[in-house]
Amino acid sequence: MRNIIFIAPPASGKGTQSEMLVDKYDYVHISTGELLRDEINSGSEKGALIQYKMNNGILVDEEIVGSLLKNKLEGLNNKRFILDGYPRSIEQANFLKELLEEINLCDVICIYLDTDEKSLMNRALGRYNCPICGRGYNVYEETEKPLHEGMCDDCDVPLIHREDDNEESFIKRFNTYKELTEPILDFYQKNGILYKVNNGGTPEETFQNIESVIK
Ligand code: ADP
């Protein structure tokens, strides 16, 4: 199975699909958003700068994201990876291409989750996660609500909401995606490694669509 770069708008379910792939196949999930949130939680000075940018829906400086990513990719020990949240610009796509060549990891495809963009804002504003098991909920979707308001069904602990999942930050993230990230699709199309996957159904249906590409 080949390494995967996921491209999709914010709150389109890349994280959920990545977790499903990790559960079923032996992938390592590399989310630059998660790497940055870990850096914030470490309490470092760099973390404070990152937090400001993330909360405001602004891209974090390339030197910071690039070096976190490089460390992670260099420590893979021959495991396959899913890249979620990187690249987000043509500049990052070029950096990634060179990095992967340097460390000899060129068996990569780009999966684009073709997503209905109308409902994304509600998905972001309504999403909550369990801090223990990571399970995701959505308070605006009847089928994705927790049984008891604000609590994880499995762990019985309070759910958390990402600070940057507010309206203002979401609009900025979405616009940045349209302006800087979407043009990368053309880049991967020209490289002959772009696969478009329908993300219009349930998460399970999207997962099956992804499986038919990676197999
Ligand atoms: P989403 O896909 O919902 O926007 P992420 O967790 O992928 O969520 O990213 C959250 C934030 O982290 C982004 O708005 C940005 O501030 C920062 N970030 C994540 N990946 C990158 C990246 N590759 N380059 C710059 N900033 C990034």
PDB file of C-alpha atoms and ligand atoms in Angstrom:
ATOM      1  CA  MET A   1       0.000   0.000   0.000  1.00  0.00           C
ATOM      2  CA  ARG A   2       1.207   3.476  -0.856  1.00  0.00           C
ATOM      3  CA  ASN A   3       1.819   6.507   1.322  1.00  0.00           C
ATOM      4  CA  ILE A   4      -1.038   9.018   1.313  1.00  0.00           C
ATOM      5  CA  ILE A   5      -1.249  12.778   1.186  1.00  0.00           C
ATOM      6  CA  PHE A   6      -4.765  13.944   2.033  1.00  0.00           C
ATOM      7  CA  ILE A   7      -6.039  17.196   0.590  1.00  0.00           C
ATOM      8  CA  ALA A   8      -9.492  18.497   1.548  1.00  0.00           C
ATOM      9  CA  PRO A   9     -11.098  21.612   3.010  1.00  0.00           C
ATOM     10  CA  PRO A  10     -11.037  22.160   6.793  1.00  0.00           C
ATOM     11  CA  ALA A  11     -13.507  20.046   8.794  1.00  0.00           C
ATOM     12  CA  SER A  12     -14.123  17.673   5.873  1.00  0.00           C
ATOM     13  CA  GLY A  13     -13.229  14.544   7.843  1.00  0.00           C
ATOM     14  CA  LYS A  14      -9.538  13.968   6.960  1.00  0.00           C
ATOM     15  CA  GLY A  15      -8.780  13.189  10.595  1.00  0.00           C
ATOM     16  CA  THR A  16     -11.620  10.659  10.854  1.00  0.00           C
ATOM     17  CA  GLN A  17     -10.603   8.911   7.631  1.00  0.00           C
ATOM     18  CA  SER A  18      -6.985   8.847   8.764  1.00  0.00           C
ATOM     19  CA  GLU A  19      -7.944   7.180  12.060  1.00  0.00           C
ATOM     20  CA  MET A  20     -10.022   4.586  10.200  1.00  0.00           C
ATOM     21  CA  LEU A  21      -7.039   3.799   7.968  1.00  0.00           C
ATOM     22  CA  VAL A  22      -4.727   3.535  10.976  1.00  0.00           C
ATOM     23  CA  ASP A  23      -7.148   1.124  12.681  1.00  0.00           C
ATOM     24  CA  LYS A  24      -7.444  -1.159   9.682  1.00  0.00           C
ATOM     25  CA  TYR A  25      -4.017  -0.860   8.073  1.00  0.00           C
ATOM     26  CA  ASP A  26      -0.561  -0.255   9.451  1.00  0.00           C
ATOM     27  CA  TYR A  27      -0.316   3.468   8.719  1.00  0.00           C
ATOM     28  CA  VAL A  28       1.232   6.216  10.824  1.00  0.00           C
ATOM     29  CA  HIS A  29      -1.033   9.271  10.883  1.00  0.00           C
ATOM     30  CA  ILE A  30       0.927  12.518  10.640  1.00  0.00           C
ATOM     31  CA  SER A  31      -1.300  15.543  11.214  1.00  0.00           C
ATOM     32  CA  THR A  32       0.565  18.848  11.207  1.00  0.00           C
ATOM     33  CA  GLY A  33      -2.365  20.390  13.135  1.00  0.00           C
ATOM     34  CA  GLU A  34      -1.857  17.752  15.852  1.00  0.00           C
ATOM     35  CA  LEU A  35       1.929  18.238  15.865  1.00  0.00           C
ATOM     36  CA  LEU A  36       1.365  21.959  16.369  1.00  0.00           C
ATOM     37  CA  ARG A  37      -1.234  21.405  19.111  1.00  0.00           C
ATOM     38  CA  ASP A  38       1.297  19.111  20.897  1.00  0.00           C
ATOM     39  CA  GLU A  39       3.864  21.905  20.702  1.00  0.00           C
ATOM     40  CA  ILE A  40       1.351  24.330  22.261  1.00  0.00           C
ATOM     41  CA  ASN A  41       0.556  21.848  25.045  1.00  0.00           C
ATOM     42  CA  SER A  42       4.271  21.478  25.822  1.00  0.00           C
ATOM     43  CA  GLY A  43       4.135  25.088  27.087  1.00  0.00           C
ATOM     44  CA  SER A  44       7.173  26.202  25.036  1.00  0.00           C
ATOM     45  CA  GLU A  45       7.725  29.801  23.911  1.00  0.00           C
ATOM     46  CA  LYS A  46       7.327  28.635  20.325  1.00  0.00           C
ATOM     47  CA  GLY A  47       3.984  27.134  21.377  1.00  0.00           C
ATOM     48  CA  ALA A  48       2.614  30.546  22.358  1.00  0.00           C
ATOM     49  CA  LEU A  49       3.338  31.953  18.902  1.00  0.00           C
ATOM     50  CA  ILE A  50       1.792  28.906  17.266  1.00  0.00           C
ATOM     51  CA  GLN A  51      -1.320  29.221  19.428  1.00  0.00           C
ATOM     52  CA  TYR A  52      -1.919  32.806  18.380  1.00  0.00           C
ATOM     53  CA  LYS A  53      -1.727  31.897  14.693  1.00  0.00           C
ATOM     54  CA  MET A  54      -3.846  28.768  14.969  1.00  0.00           C
ATOM     55  CA  ASN A  55      -6.591  30.458  16.975  1.00  0.00           C
ATOM     56  CA  ASN A  56      -6.808  33.103  14.287  1.00  0.00           C
ATOM     57  CA  GLY A  57      -6.882  30.653  11.405  1.00  0.00           C
ATOM     58  CA  ILE A  58      -3.492  31.821  10.063  1.00  0.00           C
ATOM     59  CA  LEU A  59      -0.901  29.411   8.631  1.00  0.00           C
ATOM     60  CA  VAL A  60       1.975  28.765  11.041  1.00  0.00           C
ATOM     61  CA  ASP A  61       5.481  29.712   9.820  1.00  0.00           C
ATOM     62  CA  GLU A  62       7.009  27.277   7.409  1.00  0.00           C
ATOM     63  CA  GLU A  63      10.269  26.855   9.413  1.00  0.00           C
ATOM     64  CA  ILE A  64       8.260  25.576  12.385  1.00  0.00           C
ATOM     65  CA  VAL A  65       5.871  23.266  10.503  1.00  0.00           C
ATOM     66  CA  GLY A  66       8.559  22.051   8.080  1.00  0.00           C
ATOM     67  CA  SER A  67      10.953  21.018  10.827  1.00  0.00           C
ATOM     68  CA  LEU A  68       8.243  19.249  12.880  1.00  0.00           C
ATOM     69  CA  LEU A  69       7.250  17.362   9.740  1.00  0.00           C
ATOM     70  CA  LYS A  70      10.846  16.483   8.812  1.00  0.00           C
ATOM     71  CA  ASN A  71      11.491  14.969  12.270  1.00  0.00           C
ATOM     72  CA  LYS A  72       8.356  12.909  12.050  1.00  0.00           C
ATOM     73  CA  LEU A  73       9.045  11.606   8.522  1.00  0.00           C
ATOM     74  CA  GLU A  74      12.657  10.772   9.370  1.00  0.00           C
ATOM     75  CA  GLY A  75      11.525   8.694  12.346  1.00  0.00           C
ATOM     76  CA  LEU A  76       9.068   6.504  10.444  1.00  0.00           C
ATOM     77  CA  ASN A  77      11.211   3.360  10.405  1.00  0.00           C
ATOM     78  CA  ASN A  78       9.840   2.129   7.101  1.00  0.00           C
ATOM     79  CA  LYS A  79       6.210   2.426   8.186  1.00  0.00           C
ATOM     80  CA  ARG A  80       3.707   3.862   5.724  1.00  0.00           C
ATOM     81  CA  PHE A  81       2.307   7.295   6.443  1.00  0.00           C
ATOM     82  CA  ILE A  82      -0.796   9.399   5.954  1.00  0.00           C
ATOM     83  CA  LEU A  83      -0.102  13.095   5.745  1.00  0.00           C
ATOM     84  CA  ASP A  84      -3.011  15.229   6.935  1.00  0.00           C
ATOM     85  CA  GLY A  85      -2.711  19.030   6.849  1.00  0.00           C
ATOM     86  CA  TYR A  86       0.480  19.233   4.800  1.00  0.00           C
ATOM     87  CA  PRO A  87       1.144  20.547   2.197  1.00  0.00           C
ATOM     88  CA  ARG A  88      -1.110  23.588   2.401  1.00  0.00           C
ATOM     89  CA  SER A  89       0.576  25.660  -0.316  1.00  0.00           C
ATOM     90  CA  ILE A  90       2.626  25.137  -3.471  1.00  0.00           C
ATOM     91  CA  GLU A  91       5.703  26.179  -1.499  1.00  0.00           C
ATOM     92  CA  GLN A  92       5.022  23.378   0.995  1.00  0.00           C
ATOM     93  CA  ALA A  93       4.316  20.907  -1.828  1.00  0.00           C
ATOM     94  CA  ASN A  94       7.757  21.655  -3.308  1.00  0.00           C
ATOM     95  CA  PHE A  95       9.424  21.340   0.102  1.00  0.00           C
ATOM     96  CA  LEU A  96       7.690  17.997   0.665  1.00  0.00           C
ATOM     97  CA  LYS A  97       8.687  16.660  -2.748  1.00  0.00           C
ATOM     98  CA  GLU A  98      12.355  17.410  -2.056  1.00  0.00           C
ATOM     99  CA  LEU A  99      12.177  16.030   1.479  1.00  0.00           C
ATOM    100  CA  LEU A 100      10.591  12.764   0.349  1.00  0.00           C
ATOM    101  CA  GLU A 101      13.223  12.360  -2.375  1.00  0.00           C
ATOM    102  CA  GLU A 102      15.979  13.024   0.150  1.00  0.00           C
ATOM    103  CA  ILE A 103      14.742  10.343   2.540  1.00  0.00           C
ATOM    104  CA  ASN A 104      13.791   7.965  -0.251  1.00  0.00           C
ATOM    105  CA  LEU A 105      10.048   7.861   0.344  1.00  0.00           C
ATOM    106  CA  CYS A 106       8.667   8.475  -3.108  1.00  0.00           C
ATOM    107  CA  ASP A 107       5.827   5.960  -3.254  1.00  0.00           C
ATOM    108  CA  VAL A 108       3.139   8.534  -2.555  1.00  0.00           C
ATOM    109  CA  ILE A 109      -0.350   9.293  -3.846  1.00  0.00           C
ATOM    110  CA  CYS A 110      -2.488  12.341  -3.200  1.00  0.00           C
ATOM    111  CA  ILE A 111      -6.109  11.668  -2.255  1.00  0.00           C
ATOM    112  CA  TYR A 112      -8.467  14.585  -2.667  1.00  0.00           C
ATOM    113  CA  LEU A 113     -11.677  14.266  -0.658  1.00  0.00           C
ATOM    114  CA  ASP A 114     -14.276  15.782  -2.952  1.00  0.00           C
ATOM    115  CA  THR A 115     -16.513  17.459  -0.396  1.00  0.00           C
ATOM    116  CA  ASP A 116     -19.774  19.402  -0.366  1.00  0.00           C
ATOM    117  CA  GLU A 117     -18.536  22.693   1.044  1.00  0.00           C
ATOM    118  CA  LYS A 118     -21.929  24.053   2.153  1.00  0.00           C
ATOM    119  CA  SER A 119     -22.098  22.209   5.475  1.00  0.00           C
ATOM    120  CA  LEU A 120     -18.454  22.522   6.516  1.00  0.00           C
ATOM    121  CA  MET A 121     -18.896  25.507   8.822  1.00  0.00           C
ATOM    122  CA  ASN A 122     -21.506  23.612  10.895  1.00  0.00           C
ATOM    123  CA  ARG A 123     -19.274  20.575  10.996  1.00  0.00           C
ATOM    124  CA  ALA A 124     -16.464  22.670  12.440  1.00  0.00           C
ATOM    125  CA  LEU A 125     -18.589  24.640  14.890  1.00  0.00           C
ATOM    126  CA  GLY A 126     -20.399  21.553  16.158  1.00  0.00           C
ATOM    127  CA  ARG A 127     -17.494  19.139  16.518  1.00  0.00           C
ATOM    128  CA  TYR A 128     -16.298  17.898  19.890  1.00  0.00           C
ATOM    129  CA  ASN A 129     -13.789  15.205  20.783  1.00  0.00           C
ATOM    130  CA  CYS A 130     -13.089  13.005  23.766  1.00  0.00           C
ATOM    131  CA  PRO A 131      -9.700  13.930  25.280  1.00  0.00           C
ATOM    132  CA  ILE A 132      -9.173  10.288  26.343  1.00  0.00           C
ATOM    133  CA  CYS A 133     -10.221   8.075  23.410  1.00  0.00           C
ATOM    134  CA  GLY A 134     -10.334  10.760  20.698  1.00  0.00           C
ATOM    135  CA  ARG A 135     -13.873   9.812  19.587  1.00  0.00           C
ATOM    136  CA  GLY A 136     -15.503  12.597  17.581  1.00  0.00           C
ATOM    137  CA  TYR A 137     -19.048  13.933  18.043  1.00  0.00           C
ATOM    138  CA  ASN A 138     -21.116  16.616  16.388  1.00  0.00           C
ATOM    139  CA  VAL A 139     -23.764  18.442  18.363  1.00  0.00           C
ATOM    140  CA  TYR A 140     -25.548  19.648  15.203  1.00  0.00           C
ATOM    141  CA  GLU A 141     -26.040  16.134  13.811  1.00  0.00           C
ATOM    142  CA  GLU A 142     -28.705  13.927  15.436  1.00  0.00           C
ATOM    143  CA  THR A 143     -26.732  10.752  14.744  1.00  0.00           C
ATOM    144  CA  GLU A 144     -23.438  12.137  16.028  1.00  0.00           C
ATOM    145  CA  LYS A 145     -24.549  13.709  19.315  1.00  0.00           C
ATOM    146  CA  PRO A 146     -23.287  12.275  22.612  1.00  0.00           C
ATOM    147  CA  LEU A 147     -25.928  10.478  24.712  1.00  0.00           C
ATOM    148  CA  HIS A 148     -25.378  12.919  27.591  1.00  0.00           C
ATOM    149  CA  GLU A 149     -24.713  16.516  26.642  1.00  0.00           C
ATOM    150  CA  GLY A 150     -21.020  17.379  26.646  1.00  0.00           C
ATOM    151  CA  MET A 151     -19.847  13.914  27.805  1.00  0.00           C
ATOM    152  CA  CYS A 152     -18.100  11.036  25.999  1.00  0.00           C
ATOM    153  CA  ASP A 153     -20.402   7.977  25.710  1.00  0.00           C
ATOM    154  CA  ASP A 154     -17.473   5.622  26.232  1.00  0.00           C
ATOM    155  CA  CYS A 155     -15.228   7.373  28.780  1.00  0.00           C
ATOM    156  CA  ASP A 156     -17.753   9.538  30.670  1.00  0.00           C
ATOM    157  CA  VAL A 157     -15.425  12.566  30.649  1.00  0.00           C
ATOM    158  CA  PRO A 158     -16.202  16.097  29.365  1.00  0.00           C
ATOM    159  CA  LEU A 159     -15.710  16.542  25.628  1.00  0.00           C
ATOM    160  CA  ILE A 160     -13.429  19.263  24.283  1.00  0.00           C
ATOM    161  CA  HIS A 161     -13.939  21.734  21.457  1.00  0.00           C
ATOM    162  CA  ARG A 162     -10.987  23.071  19.421  1.00  0.00           C
ATOM    163  CA  GLU A 163     -10.375  26.754  20.104  1.00  0.00           C
ATOM    164  CA  ASP A 164     -10.012  27.462  16.386  1.00  0.00           C
ATOM    165  CA  ASP A 165     -13.385  25.880  15.563  1.00  0.00           C
ATOM    166  CA  ASN A 166     -15.161  29.224  15.815  1.00  0.00           C
ATOM    167  CA  GLU A 167     -16.869  31.100  12.991  1.00  0.00           C
ATOM    168  CA  GLU A 168     -14.226  33.753  12.394  1.00  0.00           C
ATOM    169  CA  SER A 169     -11.285  31.361  12.377  1.00  0.00           C
ATOM    170  CA  PHE A 170     -13.159  28.853  10.229  1.00  0.00           C
ATOM    171  CA  ILE A 171     -13.890  31.452   7.542  1.00  0.00           C
ATOM    172  CA  LYS A 172     -10.196  32.385   7.432  1.00  0.00           C
ATOM    173  CA  ARG A 173      -9.101  28.746   7.268  1.00  0.00           C
ATOM    174  CA  PHE A 174     -11.602  28.069   4.499  1.00  0.00           C
ATOM    175  CA  ASN A 175     -10.468  31.090   2.467  1.00  0.00           C
ATOM    176  CA  THR A 176      -6.820  30.124   2.931  1.00  0.00           C
ATOM    177  CA  TYR A 177      -7.686  26.643   1.726  1.00  0.00           C
ATOM    178  CA  LYS A 178      -9.334  28.020  -1.408  1.00  0.00           C
ATOM    179  CA  GLU A 179      -6.552  30.456  -2.170  1.00  0.00           C
ATOM    180  CA  LEU A 180      -3.403  28.514  -1.258  1.00  0.00           C
ATOM    181  CA  THR A 181      -4.217  24.832  -0.836  1.00  0.00           C
ATOM    182  CA  GLU A 182      -6.606  24.048  -3.680  1.00  0.00           C
ATOM    183  CA  PRO A 183      -4.037  24.989  -6.371  1.00  0.00           C
ATOM    184  CA  ILE A 184      -1.910  22.075  -5.125  1.00  0.00           C
ATOM    185  CA  LEU A 185      -4.389  19.710  -6.766  1.00  0.00           C
ATOM    186  CA  ASP A 186      -3.104  20.859 -10.127  1.00  0.00           C
ATOM    187  CA  PHE A 187       0.468  20.246  -8.973  1.00  0.00           C
ATOM    188  CA  TYR A 188      -0.317  16.605  -8.068  1.00  0.00           C
ATOM    189  CA  GLN A 189      -2.430  16.147 -11.188  1.00  0.00           C
ATOM    190  CA  LYS A 190       0.602  17.120 -13.273  1.00  0.00           C
ATOM    191  CA  ASN A 191       2.738  14.736 -11.221  1.00  0.00           C
ATOM    192  CA  GLY A 192       0.234  11.971 -12.121  1.00  0.00           C
ATOM    193  CA  ILE A 193      -0.528  11.004  -8.517  1.00  0.00           C
ATOM    194  CA  LEU A 194      -3.891  12.684  -7.868  1.00  0.00           C
ATOM    195  CA  TYR A 195      -6.933  10.545  -6.969  1.00  0.00           C
ATOM    196  CA  LYS A 196     -10.333  12.148  -6.438  1.00  0.00           C
ATOM    197  CA  VAL A 197     -12.551  10.415  -3.881  1.00  0.00           C
ATOM    198  CA  ASN A 198     -16.254  11.134  -3.321  1.00  0.00           C
ATOM    199  CA  ASN A 199     -16.774  12.411   0.231  1.00  0.00           C
ATOM    200  CA  GLY A 200     -20.502  13.069  -0.128  1.00  0.00           C
ATOM    201  CA  GLY A 201     -21.860  10.067   1.780  1.00  0.00           C
ATOM    202  CA  THR A 202     -21.284   8.599   5.232  1.00  0.00           C
ATOM    203  CA  PRO A 203     -17.756   8.299   6.676  1.00  0.00           C
ATOM    204  CA  GLU A 204     -17.956   4.527   6.015  1.00  0.00           C
ATOM    205  CA  GLU A 205     -18.786   5.120   2.338  1.00  0.00           C
ATOM    206  CA  THR A 206     -15.892   7.553   1.979  1.00  0.00           C
ATOM    207  CA  PHE A 207     -13.640   4.997   3.632  1.00  0.00           C
ATOM    208  CA  GLN A 208     -14.666   2.352   1.072  1.00  0.00           C
ATOM    209  CA  ASN A 209     -13.964   4.818  -1.736  1.00  0.00           C
ATOM    210  CA  ILE A 210     -10.497   5.421  -0.297  1.00  0.00           C
ATOM    211  CA  GLU A 211      -9.877   1.700   0.062  1.00  0.00           C
ATOM    212  CA  SER A 212     -10.648   1.123  -3.590  1.00  0.00           C
ATOM    213  CA  VAL A 213      -7.937   3.649  -4.478  1.00  0.00           C
ATOM    214  CA  ILE A 214      -5.204   2.394  -2.166  1.00  0.00           C
ATOM    215  CA  LYS A 215      -5.641  -1.315  -2.887  1.00  0.00           C
TER     216      LYS A 215
HETATM  217  P1  ADP B   1      -8.227  22.048   9.743  1.00  0.00           P
HETATM  218  O1  ADP B   1      -7.903  21.133   8.602  1.00  0.00           O
HETATM  219  O2  ADP B   1      -9.623  21.827  10.268  1.00  0.00           O
HETATM  220  O3  ADP B   1      -7.966  23.499   9.450  1.00  0.00           O
HETATM  221  P2  ADP B   1      -5.758  21.344  11.176  1.00  0.00           P
HETATM  222  O4  ADP B   1      -5.665  20.694  12.522  1.00  0.00           O
HETATM  223  O5  ADP B   1      -5.216  20.600  10.008  1.00  0.00           O
HETATM  224  O6  ADP B   1      -7.306  21.687  10.988  1.00  0.00           O
HETATM  225  O7  ADP B   1      -5.021  22.783  11.214  1.00  0.00           O
HETATM  226  C1  ADP B   1      -5.309  23.734  12.201  1.00  0.00           C
HETATM  227  C2  ADP B   1      -4.373  24.924  12.085  1.00  0.00           C
HETATM  228  O8  ADP B   1      -2.999  24.511  12.256  1.00  0.00           O
HETATM  229  C3  ADP B   1      -4.356  25.673  10.759  1.00  0.00           C
HETATM  230  O9  ADP B   1      -5.398  26.640  10.689  1.00  0.00           O
HETATM  231  C4  ADP B   1      -2.965  26.346  10.795  1.00  0.00           C
HETATM  232  O10 ADP B   1      -2.970  27.466  11.658  1.00  0.00           O
HETATM  233  C5  ADP B   1      -2.105  25.267  11.459  1.00  0.00           C
HETATM  234  N1  ADP B   1      -1.484  24.360  10.455  1.00  0.00           N
HETATM  235  C6  ADP B   1      -1.740  23.037  10.285  1.00  0.00           C
HETATM  236  N2  ADP B   1      -1.020  22.539   9.273  1.00  0.00           N
HETATM  237  C7  ADP B   1      -0.276  23.563   8.781  1.00  0.00           C
HETATM  238  C8  ADP B   1       0.656  23.695   7.720  1.00  0.00           C
HETATM  239  N3  ADP B   1       0.968  22.667   6.904  1.00  0.00           N
HETATM  240  N4  ADP B   1       1.243  24.916   7.507  1.00  0.00           N
HETATM  241  C9  ADP B   1       0.939  25.964   8.287  1.00  0.00           C
HETATM  242  N5  ADP B   1       0.058  25.911   9.301  1.00  0.00           N
HETATM  243  C10 ADP B   1      -0.550  24.738   9.552  1.00  0.00           C
END
